[in-house]
Amino acid sequence: MLETINSVIAAISDVLYQPWFVPLLLVVSGIYFTFRCRFIQIRLFKDACRVIMEKPESEGSISSFGALMISTASRVGTGNIIGVSVAICMGGYGAVFWMWLIALLGGATAFTESTLAQIYKRRNPETGESYGGPAYYIEAALHSRPLAVLFALSLIATYAGGFNMLCSYNLQSTFSGYSFYDPETTPWVIGAILALLVGYCVMGGGKRIIAFASTLVPIMGGLYVLVALVVIVMNVGLIPQVFGRIFSEAFDFQAIFAGFTGSAVMQGVKRGLFSNEAGVGSAPNAAASANVSHPVKQGLVQMLSVFLDTLVICSATAFMLLCSGVEPAVELQGAPYVQSALAASFGTLGPVFITVAMVLFAFTTLIGNLYYVDNALAYLLGHVPSKRFMVVFRLIAMGLIFLGAGLTLDLVWNLSDVLMGVMVLINIPVMMSVLIEQLINITDAIFLGHVGDIELGASALAGIWFLAIYMLGFGFSLGLQVVIARRNGEQHFSETG
């Protein structure tokens, strides 16, 4: 039964991540936002670092830094460790380059979606708290309640289902190298413990646990990067070779299009998107809650979060693995490759460190994911859900966390990829239909001290430009596949003829 379900989901995933579909959509939209926002990732990087520390306008409100921590808690997690391992083992060294590219272009995408969330956010008249996200700007900008509802439902399915199930699986898989691990029972035991712990926290009883984990995760993140740097320094002689293979394999187009499912491009795009979530539409839910003096400021903060996630933490993982001397292989994908790499450098201490890091990262990821879900539920119902409703829903969410721990690696990754792809297919076209020129104007105005009224609306011109660029990329991708297929066919004919 599970094999049949997995085969169906895998087939859908293969279609979604063909070069002309989600990967091309992400790259083309990232290029479009980058040019239309005048390379904001580089131009206003210093300002992004500055606005992080600004205090909220009203006391007790969520600051830019607080919203950044919420989104980073979801972004920085198992994808930065296990996801990178899967990408390299399945796609080779070249997958790292495509993760970098998605992050670089994704910075402009994250800026745009988070700024839109701030512009179209709503405020609770009783508490003064802000809330919003893609569902809200879809309804407000495009006047399409059905599309907004579809996005909210896809977000709930992705974060309460796909991502949390995957996170639970990734966590239990880090224990597979220990002698007490039994593939038949241990995953379910770990899943049950994790589900109960998360349930205890989200139902209000674990404030101290959340506070403890939230304090410890930044420390663990810094320590993780430090450990990665130590491994890199210990094997510094391998760095030129690693860089060489990253770039040579990233542009081996014949290998890429000959078997795109496991290619460097697809693995890099999938795992890069899973890690930084730029364009998925999740971070805007946290961005809308921030109380800032101007929408652009929160857009810049979320842009910085993408860089922190992929260009710092994912890169640290990639070089730690590739400089360890342990050659990546399909059978090592996931936690085994990470543990083998650290064991080669630190002996038995290495796998223990990764297990501790994974426990902390996974826990905060699960909590952060459910924060996004709460926001989507409030949108669907039109009000804050009742306590009874949320208890029932969180029990279901706990059950999915428990179930995810006992499923197979292929199934949980494929399910997450499909659900994530659906969110991208809704969110990015919506963003493209909004008048981006206004975002450029207010971006420049905020730092020139001339902030005026903000008005956004649908832009047919933006859609036409995007469609033209997308079709150009589609033609190039399809043409390249035809050329390579013909060359492979001629080679096969000459060998057999």
Short mmCIF file of C-alpha atoms in Angstrom, two decimals, residues 7 58 96 105 124 132 190 206 244 305 309 338 386 444:
data_model
loop_
_atom_site.label_atom_id
_atom_site.label_comp_id
_atom_site.label_asym_id
_atom_site.label_seq_id
_atom_site.Cartn_x
_atom_site.Cartn_y
_atom_site.Cartn_z
CA SER A 7 5.02 5.67 -6.54
CA SER A 58 4.55 50.04 20.17
CA VAL A 96 25.49 22.79 -3.96
CA LEU A 105 17.70 34.76 -6.41
CA ASN A 124 -6.62 43.00 15.77
CA GLY A 132 -1.40 38.41 7.61
CA ILE A 190 10.91 8.37 18.98
CA GLY A 206 5.62 24.01 27.59
CA GLY A 244 36.22 22.43 -8.90
CA SER A 305 17.04 35.15 6.70
CA ASP A 309 19.85 29.78 6.06
CA VAL A 338 26.45 13.41 7.94
CA SER A 386 -11.93 28.15 19.50
CA ASP A 444 14.11 53.63 -2.50
#
